[in-house]
Amino acid sequence: MNMVKAPDLIRTSGLGSCVGVVIYDQVKELAGLAHIMLPDSSLAKGGLLNIAKFADTAVKELVNQLIQNGSRTYALKAKIAGGAQMFQFANSSDLMRIGPRNVEAVKHELASLKIPILGEDVGGNSGRTIEFNPKTCILKIRTVNKGISEL
Amino acid sequence: MNFLDQFTSIHLDVLKEIGNIGAGNAATALSSLLNKKVDMKVPDVRIVSFNEMMELAGGPDNVVASVFLRIEGDAPGSMFFILSLQQASRFIQQMLGDSSLSLDNPPYDEMALSALQELGNILSGSYLSSLSDFTKLDLYPSVPALSIDMVGALISFGLIEFSQVSDYAIVIDTALNEDDHHPTESVKGHFFLLPDPDSFEIIFRSLGVSSYE
């Protein structure tokens, strides 16, 4: 989880079942990115909780940090990418469905915070590398087979 | 207590031996399948952060061919057999005797993918069955799945179990090399064995190593 201010860019490489969530305030040119591995912090077993990897805790924390850095709650928008199913298995247990579950959880969390999703590229079965420019608010998505697309 | 603080150097040595036996058998299988000499490195057992794990296979953006399977039974876990695209193409050409096959650009040839999946199946099967004999545990491989994509996207899938207890994973990594090629970083095959967090104690107990003092 990290924050960036224009003209810097923020990126994360090799998103598979993980979901990359970008939350931004266009006027302040401020954006934050979280790399979500798991849908819910209740899945954590003991030990220290790394809030950056669970959908429910990471989205909240990202919003908090954005606001601390001067973003305005009402101006926040989101773009999301990832949540692919990298391997196709005959028996789709819960573990195998982790990508779609991450996407559902992220959307649920954003909805409860009333942050609109202005662009999404989720699901499918290829890995993604994403890069966000807080100035233009364009999310660049690169996949191995389909090249680069923009949201 | 942190999950990873429980491991002593003896535990890591035991895991290294597991990698040695399993990958040794897999290397033998690969060697007889390709009818050529295959070199195996002494396995590495490492406690790595998720990012370091990606670096082991060439960085999160690196595109590789990977066969993934879940280990089911007494000690569940995940296993990856990772090859660079050049190396995977070469293996396929040798197995099928058709030098026109390559994985450089999609769409990939069905036959080539199927051959690679079978290669992964045979190798991981021999890895697991030797491991199962050694530990007297029942271990069953799932049907393997093949994917050609970025390392980060593929491996993070195998880290899901770990990510529930820790930000680090224990990986038993064995590198394979064909004998007649110059070993450069980019053309190594890797076996990654990632036992689920709860499986370590089961494995140690089966080998008579007292777990966690």
PDB file of N, CA and C in Angstrom, chain B residues 4-103:
ATOM      1  N   LEU B   4       6.938 -17.973  11.952  1.00  0.00           N
ATOM      2  CA  LEU B   4       8.234 -18.374  11.411  1.00  0.00           C
ATOM      3  C   LEU B   4       9.327 -18.483  12.469  1.00  0.00           C
ATOM      4  N   ASP B   5       9.063 -17.955  13.668  1.00  0.00           N
ATOM      5  CA  ASP B   5      10.073 -18.044  14.714  1.00  0.00           C
ATOM      6  C   ASP B   5      10.231 -19.464  15.232  1.00  0.00           C
ATOM      7  N   GLN B   6       9.301 -20.326  14.854  1.00  0.00           N
ATOM      8  CA  GLN B   6       9.310 -21.676  15.390  1.00  0.00           C
ATOM      9  C   GLN B   6      10.377 -22.552  14.748  1.00  0.00           C
ATOM     10  N   PHE B   7      10.935 -22.100  13.644  1.00  0.00           N
ATOM     11  CA  PHE B   7      11.829 -22.976  12.903  1.00  0.00           C
ATOM     12  C   PHE B   7      13.281 -22.818  13.324  1.00  0.00           C
ATOM     13  N   THR B   8      13.947 -23.946  13.578  1.00  0.00           N
ATOM     14  CA  THR B   8      15.369 -23.933  13.887  1.00  0.00           C
ATOM     15  C   THR B   8      16.129 -24.391  12.649  1.00  0.00           C
ATOM     16  N   SER B   9      17.451 -24.339  12.739  1.00  0.00           N
ATOM     17  CA  SER B   9      18.246 -24.743  11.572  1.00  0.00           C
ATOM     18  C   SER B   9      18.059 -26.231  11.276  1.00  0.00           C
ATOM     19  N   ILE B  10      17.763 -27.012  12.306  1.00  0.00           N
ATOM     20  CA  ILE B  10      17.513 -28.445  12.061  1.00  0.00           C
ATOM     21  C   ILE B  10      16.275 -28.604  11.192  1.00  0.00           C
ATOM     22  N   HIS B  11      15.249 -27.846  11.506  1.00  0.00           N
ATOM     23  CA  HIS B  11      14.036 -27.931  10.698  1.00  0.00           C
ATOM     24  C   HIS B  11      14.315 -27.579   9.244  1.00  0.00           C
ATOM     25  N   LEU B  12      15.103 -26.544   9.052  1.00  0.00           N
ATOM     26  CA  LEU B  12      15.393 -26.122   7.680  1.00  0.00           C
ATOM     27  C   LEU B  12      16.214 -27.182   6.958  1.00  0.00           C
ATOM     28  N   ASP B  13      17.114 -27.850   7.702  1.00  0.00           N
ATOM     29  CA  ASP B  13      17.883 -28.928   7.085  1.00  0.00           C
ATOM     30  C   ASP B  13      16.987 -30.080   6.658  1.00  0.00           C
ATOM     31  N   VAL B  14      16.014 -30.389   7.495  1.00  0.00           N
ATOM     32  CA  VAL B  14      15.086 -31.462   7.145  1.00  0.00           C
ATOM     33  C   VAL B  14      14.343 -31.099   5.854  1.00  0.00           C
ATOM     34  N   LEU B  15      13.917 -29.864   5.765  1.00  0.00           N
ATOM     35  CA  LEU B  15      13.195 -29.432   4.569  1.00  0.00           C
ATOM     36  C   LEU B  15      14.109 -29.487   3.345  1.00  0.00           C
ATOM     37  N   LYS B  16      15.376 -29.178   3.559  1.00  0.00           N
ATOM     38  CA  LYS B  16      16.321 -29.226   2.451  1.00  0.00           C
ATOM     39  C   LYS B  16      16.462 -30.658   1.946  1.00  0.00           C
ATOM     40  N   GLU B  17      16.511 -31.585   2.873  1.00  0.00           N
ATOM     41  CA  GLU B  17      16.623 -32.991   2.482  1.00  0.00           C
ATOM     42  C   GLU B  17      15.376 -33.435   1.715  1.00  0.00           C
ATOM     43  N   ILE B  18      14.241 -32.940   2.137  1.00  0.00           N
ATOM     44  CA  ILE B  18      13.007 -33.240   1.416  1.00  0.00           C
ATOM     45  C   ILE B  18      13.093 -32.763  -0.024  1.00  0.00           C
ATOM     46  N   GLY B  19      13.593 -31.546  -0.193  1.00  0.00           N
ATOM     47  CA  GLY B  19      13.749 -31.002  -1.535  1.00  0.00           C
ATOM     48  C   GLY B  19      14.748 -31.807  -2.344  1.00  0.00           C
ATOM     49  N   ASN B  20      15.801 -32.255  -1.668  1.00  0.00           N
ATOM     50  CA  ASN B  20      16.844 -33.026  -2.317  1.00  0.00           C
ATOM     51  C   ASN B  20      16.297 -34.341  -2.870  1.00  0.00           C
ATOM     52  N   ILE B  21      15.574 -35.056  -2.029  1.00  0.00           N
ATOM     53  CA  ILE B  21      15.035 -36.345  -2.442  1.00  0.00           C
ATOM     54  C   ILE B  21      13.984 -36.168  -3.531  1.00  0.00           C
ATOM     55  N   GLY B  22      13.080 -35.246  -3.314  1.00  0.00           N
ATOM     56  CA  GLY B  22      11.992 -35.059  -4.271  1.00  0.00           C
ATOM     57  C   GLY B  22      12.506 -34.604  -5.621  1.00  0.00           C
ATOM     58  N   ALA B  23      13.320 -33.560  -5.605  1.00  0.00           N
ATOM     59  CA  ALA B  23      13.788 -33.024  -6.876  1.00  0.00           C
ATOM     60  C   ALA B  23      14.778 -33.974  -7.530  1.00  0.00           C
ATOM     61  N   GLY B  24      15.510 -34.734  -6.721  1.00  0.00           N
ATOM     62  CA  GLY B  24      16.420 -35.724  -7.289  1.00  0.00           C
ATOM     63  C   GLY B  24      15.663 -36.713  -8.144  1.00  0.00           C
ATOM     64  N   ASN B  25      14.570 -37.207  -7.612  1.00  0.00           N
ATOM     65  CA  ASN B  25      13.744 -38.139  -8.386  1.00  0.00           C
ATOM     66  C   ASN B  25      13.145 -37.469  -9.612  1.00  0.00           C
ATOM     67  N   ALA B  26      12.732 -36.237  -9.456  1.00  0.00           N
ATOM     68  CA  ALA B  26      12.148 -35.531 -10.587  1.00  0.00           C
ATOM     69  C   ALA B  26      13.192 -35.289 -11.671  1.00  0.00           C
ATOM     70  N   ALA B  27      14.417 -34.979 -11.247  1.00  0.00           N
ATOM     71  CA  ALA B  27      15.481 -34.747 -12.225  1.00  0.00           C
ATOM     72  C   ALA B  27      15.788 -36.036 -12.982  1.00  0.00           C
ATOM     73  N   THR B  28      15.767 -37.162 -12.276  1.00  0.00           N
ATOM     74  CA  THR B  28      15.974 -38.447 -12.938  1.00  0.00           C
ATOM     75  C   THR B  28      14.883 -38.695 -13.968  1.00  0.00           C
ATOM     76  N   ALA B  29      13.649 -38.390 -13.584  1.00  0.00           N
ATOM     77  CA  ALA B  29      12.533 -38.573 -14.514  1.00  0.00           C
ATOM     78  C   ALA B  29      12.703 -37.682 -15.738  1.00  0.00           C
ATOM     79  N   LEU B  30      13.118 -36.453 -15.504  1.00  0.00           N
ATOM     80  CA  LEU B  30      13.310 -35.523 -16.615  1.00  0.00           C
ATOM     81  C   LEU B  30      14.426 -36.016 -17.532  1.00  0.00           C
ATOM     82  N   SER B  31      15.477 -36.506 -16.901  1.00  0.00           N
ATOM     83  CA  SER B  31      16.614 -36.992 -17.659  1.00  0.00           C
ATOM     84  C   SER B  31      16.213 -38.162 -18.549  1.00  0.00           C
ATOM     85  N   SER B  32      15.422 -39.101 -18.031  1.00  0.00           N
ATOM     86  CA  SER B  32      15.066 -40.243 -18.868  1.00  0.00           C
ATOM     87  C   SER B  32      14.014 -39.858 -19.904  1.00  0.00           C
ATOM     88  N   LEU B  33      13.239 -38.858 -19.599  1.00  0.00           N
ATOM     89  CA  LEU B  33      12.230 -38.398 -20.566  1.00  0.00           C
ATOM     90  C   LEU B  33      12.897 -37.721 -21.761  1.00  0.00           C
ATOM     91  N   LEU B  34      13.928 -36.937 -21.482  1.00  0.00           N
ATOM     92  CA  LEU B  34      14.592 -36.198 -22.558  1.00  0.00           C
ATOM     93  C   LEU B  34      15.807 -36.945 -23.085  1.00  0.00           C
ATOM     94  N   ASN B  35      16.147 -38.018 -22.385  1.00  0.00           N
ATOM     95  CA  ASN B  35      17.310 -38.813 -22.766  1.00  0.00           C
ATOM     96  C   ASN B  35      18.589 -37.963 -22.778  1.00  0.00           C
ATOM     97  N   LYS B  36      18.759 -37.182 -21.775  1.00  0.00           N
ATOM     98  CA  LYS B  36      19.996 -36.428 -21.656  1.00  0.00           C
ATOM     99  C   LYS B  36      20.273 -36.109 -20.202  1.00  0.00           C
ATOM    100  N   LYS B  37      21.473 -35.649 -19.978  1.00  0.00           N
ATOM    101  CA  LYS B  37      21.896 -35.410 -18.605  1.00  0.00           C
ATOM    102  C   LYS B  37      21.227 -34.134 -18.063  1.00  0.00           C
ATOM    103  N   VAL B  38      20.783 -34.203 -16.843  1.00  0.00           N
ATOM    104  CA  VAL B  38      20.181 -33.031 -16.208  1.00  0.00           C
ATOM    105  C   VAL B  38      20.908 -32.772 -14.897  1.00  0.00           C
ATOM    106  N   ASP B  39      21.331 -31.562 -14.709  1.00  0.00           N
ATOM    107  CA  ASP B  39      22.019 -31.197 -13.474  1.00  0.00           C
ATOM    108  C   ASP B  39      21.047 -30.618 -12.473  1.00  0.00           C
ATOM    109  N   MET B  40      21.264 -30.967 -11.226  1.00  0.00           N
ATOM    110  CA  MET B  40      20.401 -30.429 -10.183  1.00  0.00           C
ATOM    111  C   MET B  40      21.259 -29.722  -9.161  1.00  0.00           C
ATOM    112  N   LYS B  41      20.826 -28.598  -8.737  1.00  0.00           N
ATOM    113  CA  LYS B  41      21.549 -27.880  -7.687  1.00  0.00           C
ATOM    114  C   LYS B  41      21.118 -28.400  -6.327  1.00  0.00           C
ATOM    115  N   VAL B  42      21.977 -28.211  -5.342  1.00  0.00           N
ATOM    116  CA  VAL B  42      21.570 -28.519  -3.973  1.00  0.00           C
ATOM    117  C   VAL B  42      20.410 -27.596  -3.633  1.00  0.00           C
ATOM    118  N   PRO B  43      19.338 -28.163  -3.104  1.00  0.00           N
ATOM    119  CA  PRO B  43      18.159 -27.325  -2.856  1.00  0.00           C
ATOM    120  C   PRO B  43      18.430 -26.221  -1.839  1.00  0.00           C
ATOM    121  N   ASP B  44      17.679 -25.222  -1.990  1.00  0.00           N
ATOM    122  CA  ASP B  44      17.750 -24.077  -1.120  1.00  0.00           C
ATOM    123  C   ASP B  44      16.464 -24.027  -0.319  1.00  0.00           C
ATOM    124  N   VAL B  45      16.593 -23.877   0.963  1.00  0.00           N
ATOM    125  CA  VAL B  45      15.381 -23.644   1.747  1.00  0.00           C
ATOM    126  C   VAL B  45      15.458 -22.227   2.255  1.00  0.00           C
ATOM    127  N   ARG B  46      14.496 -21.451   1.918  1.00  0.00           N
ATOM    128  CA  ARG B  46      14.575 -20.049   2.288  1.00  0.00           C
ATOM    129  C   ARG B  46      13.281 -19.564   2.905  1.00  0.00           C
ATOM    130  N   ILE B  47      13.454 -18.690   3.840  1.00  0.00           N
ATOM    131  CA  ILE B  47      12.302 -17.981   4.381  1.00  0.00           C
ATOM    132  C   ILE B  47      12.316 -16.626   3.699  1.00  0.00           C
ATOM    133  N   VAL B  48      11.363 -16.406   2.850  1.00  0.00           N
ATOM    134  CA  VAL B  48      11.405 -15.212   2.009  1.00  0.00           C
ATOM    135  C   VAL B  48      10.119 -14.412   2.139  1.00  0.00           C
ATOM    136  N   SER B  49      10.254 -13.119   1.933  1.00  0.00           N
ATOM    137  CA  SER B  49       9.049 -12.299   1.828  1.00  0.00           C
ATOM    138  C   SER B  49       8.427 -12.602   0.480  1.00  0.00           C
ATOM    139  N   PHE B  50       7.188 -12.207   0.308  1.00  0.00           N
ATOM    140  CA  PHE B  50       6.504 -12.518  -0.938  1.00  0.00           C
ATOM    141  C   PHE B  50       7.225 -11.895  -2.127  1.00  0.00           C
ATOM    142  N   ASN B  51       7.769 -10.695  -1.930  1.00  0.00           N
ATOM    143  CA  ASN B  51       8.486 -10.048  -3.026  1.00  0.00           C
ATOM    144  C   ASN B  51       9.766 -10.791  -3.388  1.00  0.00           C
ATOM    145  N   GLU B  52      10.463 -11.267  -2.350  1.00  0.00           N
ATOM    146  CA  GLU B  52      11.700 -12.010  -2.610  1.00  0.00           C
ATOM    147  C   GLU B  52      11.400 -13.305  -3.357  1.00  0.00           C
ATOM    148  N   MET B  53      10.263 -13.880  -3.033  1.00  0.00           N
ATOM    149  CA  MET B  53       9.842 -15.117  -3.697  1.00  0.00           C
ATOM    150  C   MET B  53       9.710 -14.894  -5.212  1.00  0.00           C
ATOM    151  N   MET B  54       9.150 -13.746  -5.582  1.00  0.00           N
ATOM    152  CA  MET B  54       9.016 -13.427  -7.008  1.00  0.00           C
ATOM    153  C   MET B  54      10.400 -13.274  -7.640  1.00  0.00           C
ATOM    154  N   GLU B  55      11.318 -12.669  -6.861  1.00  0.00           N
ATOM    155  CA  GLU B  55      12.658 -12.451  -7.405  1.00  0.00           C
ATOM    156  C   GLU B  55      13.372 -13.766  -7.684  1.00  0.00           C
ATOM    157  N   LEU B  56      13.075 -14.786  -6.884  1.00  0.00           N
ATOM    158  CA  LEU B  56      13.705 -16.092  -7.095  1.00  0.00           C
ATOM    159  C   LEU B  56      13.435 -16.610  -8.500  1.00  0.00           C
ATOM    160  N   ALA B  57      12.313 -16.235  -9.054  1.00  0.00           N
ATOM    161  CA  ALA B  57      11.945 -16.723 -10.381  1.00  0.00           C
ATOM    162  C   ALA B  57      12.062 -15.621 -11.426  1.00  0.00           C
ATOM    163  N   GLY B  58      12.848 -14.620 -11.152  1.00  0.00           N
ATOM    164  CA  GLY B  58      13.163 -13.637 -12.188  1.00  0.00           C
ATOM    165  C   GLY B  58      12.378 -12.337 -12.116  1.00  0.00           C
ATOM    166  N   GLY B  59      11.706 -12.080 -11.013  1.00  0.00           N
ATOM    167  CA  GLY B  59      10.974 -10.813 -10.876  1.00  0.00           C
ATOM    168  C   GLY B  59       9.525 -10.948 -11.293  1.00  0.00           C
ATOM    169  N   PRO B  60       8.649 -10.133 -10.691  1.00  0.00           N
ATOM    170  CA  PRO B  60       7.204 -10.303 -10.887  1.00  0.00           C
ATOM    171  C   PRO B  60       6.733 -10.129 -12.329  1.00  0.00           C
ATOM    172  N   ASP B  61       7.487  -9.389 -13.129  1.00  0.00           N
ATOM    173  CA  ASP B  61       7.060  -9.133 -14.505  1.00  0.00           C
ATOM    174  C   ASP B  61       7.534 -10.179 -15.498  1.00  0.00           C
ATOM    175  N   ASN B  62       8.473 -10.986 -15.061  1.00  0.00           N
ATOM    176  CA  ASN B  62       9.070 -11.980 -15.942  1.00  0.00           C
ATOM    177  C   ASN B  62       8.015 -13.006 -16.397  1.00  0.00           C
ATOM    178  N   VAL B  63       7.981 -13.276 -17.693  1.00  0.00           N
ATOM    179  CA  VAL B  63       6.988 -14.225 -18.196  1.00  0.00           C
ATOM    180  C   VAL B  63       7.579 -15.629 -18.211  1.00  0.00           C
ATOM    181  N   VAL B  64       6.885 -16.554 -17.586  1.00  0.00           N
ATOM    182  CA  VAL B  64       7.372 -17.929 -17.489  1.00  0.00           C
ATOM    183  C   VAL B  64       6.237 -18.909 -17.778  1.00  0.00           C
ATOM    184  N   ALA B  65       6.641 -20.154 -18.017  1.00  0.00           N
ATOM    185  CA  ALA B  65       5.661 -21.232 -18.097  1.00  0.00           C
ATOM    186  C   ALA B  65       5.674 -21.940 -16.756  1.00  0.00           C
ATOM    187  N   SER B  66       4.525 -22.147 -16.194  1.00  0.00           N
ATOM    188  CA  SER B  66       4.485 -22.746 -14.876  1.00  0.00           C
ATOM    189  C   SER B  66       3.411 -23.820 -14.793  1.00  0.00           C
ATOM    190  N   VAL B  67       3.804 -24.948 -14.221  1.00  0.00           N
ATOM    191  CA  VAL B  67       2.826 -25.977 -13.910  1.00  0.00           C
ATOM    192  C   VAL B  67       2.582 -25.893 -12.412  1.00  0.00           C
ATOM    193  N   PHE B  68       1.342 -25.796 -12.061  1.00  0.00           N
ATOM    194  CA  PHE B  68       0.990 -25.646 -10.645  1.00  0.00           C
ATOM    195  C   PHE B  68       0.104 -26.817 -10.247  1.00  0.00           C
ATOM    196  N   LEU B  69       0.368 -27.346  -9.074  1.00  0.00           N
ATOM    197  CA  LEU B  69      -0.589 -28.319  -8.564  1.00  0.00           C
ATOM    198  C   LEU B  69      -0.720 -28.182  -7.069  1.00  0.00           C
ATOM    199  N   ARG B  70      -1.866 -28.568  -6.591  1.00  0.00           N
ATOM    200  CA  ARG B  70      -2.103 -28.596  -5.166  1.00  0.00           C
ATOM    201  C   ARG B  70      -1.758 -29.993  -4.682  1.00  0.00           C
ATOM    202  N   ILE B  71      -1.117 -30.044  -3.524  1.00  0.00           N
ATOM    203  CA  ILE B  71      -0.867 -31.323  -2.891  1.00  0.00           C
ATOM    204  C   ILE B  71      -1.989 -31.531  -1.892  1.00  0.00           C
ATOM    205  N   GLU B  72      -2.641 -32.680  -2.019  1.00  0.00           N
ATOM    206  CA  GLU B  72      -3.707 -32.974  -1.081  1.00  0.00           C
ATOM    207  C   GLU B  72      -3.310 -34.185  -0.269  1.00  0.00           C
ATOM    208  N   GLY B  73      -4.047 -34.448   0.802  1.00  0.00           N
ATOM    209  CA  GLY B  73      -3.737 -35.586   1.645  1.00  0.00           C
ATOM    210  C   GLY B  73      -3.286 -35.142   3.018  1.00  0.00           C
ATOM    211  N   ASP B  74      -2.302 -35.877   3.603  1.00  0.00           N
ATOM    212  CA  ASP B  74      -1.907 -35.622   4.989  1.00  0.00           C
ATOM    213  C   ASP B  74      -1.275 -34.247   5.190  1.00  0.00           C
ATOM    214  N   ALA B  75      -0.473 -33.833   4.234  1.00  0.00           N
ATOM    215  CA  ALA B  75       0.245 -32.559   4.400  1.00  0.00           C
ATOM    216  C   ALA B  75       0.036 -31.690   3.165  1.00  0.00           C
ATOM    217  N   PRO B  76      -1.057 -30.970   3.122  1.00  0.00           N
ATOM    218  CA  PRO B  76      -1.369 -30.201   1.919  1.00  0.00           C
ATOM    219  C   PRO B  76      -0.356 -29.082   1.646  1.00  0.00           C
ATOM    220  N   GLY B  77      -0.290 -28.695   0.409  1.00  0.00           N
ATOM    221  CA  GLY B  77       0.635 -27.642   0.026  1.00  0.00           C
ATOM    222  C   GLY B  77       0.476 -27.313  -1.439  1.00  0.00           C
ATOM    223  N   SER B  78       1.378 -26.489  -1.931  1.00  0.00           N
ATOM    224  CA  SER B  78       1.335 -26.118  -3.334  1.00  0.00           C
ATOM    225  C   SER B  78       2.693 -26.407  -3.948  1.00  0.00           C
ATOM    226  N   MET B  79       2.657 -26.683  -5.218  1.00  0.00           N
ATOM    227  CA  MET B  79       3.916 -26.941  -5.893  1.00  0.00           C
ATOM    228  C   MET B  79       3.914 -26.273  -7.257  1.00  0.00           C
ATOM    229  N   PHE B  80       5.057 -25.650  -7.562  1.00  0.00           N
ATOM    230  CA  PHE B  80       5.227 -25.031  -8.872  1.00  0.00           C
ATOM    231  C   PHE B  80       6.425 -25.657  -9.561  1.00  0.00           C
ATOM    232  N   PHE B  81       6.285 -25.892 -10.849  1.00  0.00           N
ATOM    233  CA  PHE B  81       7.431 -26.229 -11.671  1.00  0.00           C
ATOM    234  C   PHE B  81       7.520 -25.118 -12.694  1.00  0.00           C
ATOM    235  N   ILE B  82       8.577 -24.323 -12.597  1.00  0.00           N
ATOM    236  CA  ILE B  82       8.663 -23.105 -13.393  1.00  0.00           C
ATOM    237  C   ILE B  82       9.796 -23.188 -14.400  1.00  0.00           C
ATOM    238  N   LEU B  83       9.498 -22.851 -15.627  1.00  0.00           N
ATOM    239  CA  LEU B  83      10.494 -22.865 -16.694  1.00  0.00           C
ATOM    240  C   LEU B  83      10.464 -21.545 -17.440  1.00  0.00           C
ATOM    241  N   SER B  84      11.628 -21.111 -17.902  1.00  0.00           N
ATOM    242  CA  SER B  84      11.629 -19.961 -18.802  1.00  0.00           C
ATOM    243  C   SER B  84      10.992 -20.411 -20.118  1.00  0.00           C
ATOM    244  N   LEU B  85      10.515 -19.462 -20.902  1.00  0.00           N
ATOM    245  CA  LEU B  85       9.853 -19.836 -22.147  1.00  0.00           C
ATOM    246  C   LEU B  85      10.811 -20.527 -23.109  1.00  0.00           C
ATOM    247  N   GLN B  86      12.064 -20.066 -23.152  1.00  0.00           N
ATOM    248  CA  GLN B  86      13.018 -20.727 -24.042  1.00  0.00           C
ATOM    249  C   GLN B  86      13.225 -22.174 -23.637  1.00  0.00           C
ATOM    250  N   GLN B  87      13.382 -22.367 -22.328  1.00  0.00           N
ATOM    251  CA  GLN B  87      13.650 -23.720 -21.861  1.00  0.00           C
ATOM    252  C   GLN B  87      12.440 -24.620 -22.077  1.00  0.00           C
ATOM    253  N   ALA B  88      11.266 -24.071 -21.815  1.00  0.00           N
ATOM    254  CA  ALA B  88      10.044 -24.857 -22.025  1.00  0.00           C
ATOM    255  C   ALA B  88       9.930 -25.233 -23.501  1.00  0.00           C
ATOM    256  N   SER B  89      10.208 -24.271 -24.390  1.00  0.00           N
ATOM    257  CA  SER B  89      10.129 -24.560 -25.818  1.00  0.00           C
ATOM    258  C   SER B  89      11.097 -25.679 -26.192  1.00  0.00           C
ATOM    259  N   ARG B  90      12.293 -25.598 -25.622  1.00  0.00           N
ATOM    260  CA  ARG B  90      13.289 -26.616 -25.961  1.00  0.00           C
ATOM    261  C   ARG B  90      12.858 -27.998 -25.496  1.00  0.00           C
ATOM    262  N   PHE B  91      12.315 -28.054 -24.289  1.00  0.00           N
ATOM    263  CA  PHE B  91      11.844 -29.344 -23.778  1.00  0.00           C
ATOM    264  C   PHE B  91      10.758 -29.910 -24.684  1.00  0.00           C
ATOM    265  N   ILE B  92       9.860 -29.045 -25.094  1.00  0.00           N
ATOM    266  CA  ILE B  92       8.756 -29.509 -25.937  1.00  0.00           C
ATOM    267  C   ILE B  92       9.294 -30.017 -27.274  1.00  0.00           C
ATOM    268  N   GLN B  93      10.221 -29.266 -27.834  1.00  0.00           N
ATOM    269  CA  GLN B  93      10.789 -29.695 -29.116  1.00  0.00           C
ATOM    270  C   GLN B  93      11.448 -31.066 -28.992  1.00  0.00           C
ATOM    271  N   GLN B  94      12.144 -31.258 -27.866  1.00  0.00           N
ATOM    272  CA  GLN B  94      12.823 -32.535 -27.691  1.00  0.00           C
ATOM    273  C   GLN B  94      11.840 -33.674 -27.465  1.00  0.00           C
ATOM    274  N   MET B  95      10.795 -33.385 -26.694  1.00  0.00           N
ATOM    275  CA  MET B  95       9.826 -34.446 -26.393  1.00  0.00           C
ATOM    276  C   MET B  95       9.050 -34.849 -27.629  1.00  0.00           C
ATOM    277  N   LEU B  96       8.675 -33.870 -28.432  1.00  0.00           N
ATOM    278  CA  LEU B  96       7.803 -34.160 -29.564  1.00  0.00           C
ATOM    279  C   LEU B  96       8.580 -34.326 -30.870  1.00  0.00           C
ATOM    280  N   GLY B  97       9.875 -34.040 -30.826  1.00  0.00           N
ATOM    281  CA  GLY B  97      10.684 -34.172 -32.032  1.00  0.00           C
ATOM    282  C   GLY B  97      10.267 -33.214 -33.138  1.00  0.00           C
ATOM    283  N   ASP B  98       9.763 -32.050 -32.762  1.00  0.00           N
ATOM    284  CA  ASP B  98       9.331 -31.084 -33.766  1.00  0.00           C
ATOM    285  C   ASP B  98       9.956 -29.738 -33.410  1.00  0.00           C
ATOM    286  N   SER B  99      10.943 -29.337 -34.174  1.00  0.00           N
ATOM    287  CA  SER B  99      11.685 -28.141 -33.776  1.00  0.00           C
ATOM    288  C   SER B  99      10.970 -26.845 -34.158  1.00  0.00           C
ATOM    289  N   SER B 100       9.792 -26.966 -34.781  1.00  0.00           N
ATOM    290  CA  SER B 100       9.078 -25.742 -35.134  1.00  0.00           C
ATOM    291  C   SER B 100       8.212 -25.236 -33.981  1.00  0.00           C
ATOM    292  N   LEU B 101       8.035 -26.059 -32.949  1.00  0.00           N
ATOM    293  CA  LEU B 101       7.168 -25.648 -31.843  1.00  0.00           C
ATOM    294  C   LEU B 101       7.882 -24.639 -30.963  1.00  0.00           C
ATOM    295  N   SER B 102       7.176 -23.595 -30.593  1.00  0.00           N
ATOM    296  CA  SER B 102       7.770 -22.672 -29.638  1.00  0.00           C
ATOM    297  C   SER B 102       6.676 -21.968 -28.860  1.00  0.00           C
ATOM    298  N   LEU B 103       7.076 -21.438 -27.731  1.00  0.00           N
ATOM    299  CA  LEU B 103       6.107 -20.751 -26.877  1.00  0.00           C
ATOM    300  C   LEU B 103       6.368 -19.251 -26.875  1.00  0.00           C
TER     301      LEU B 103
END
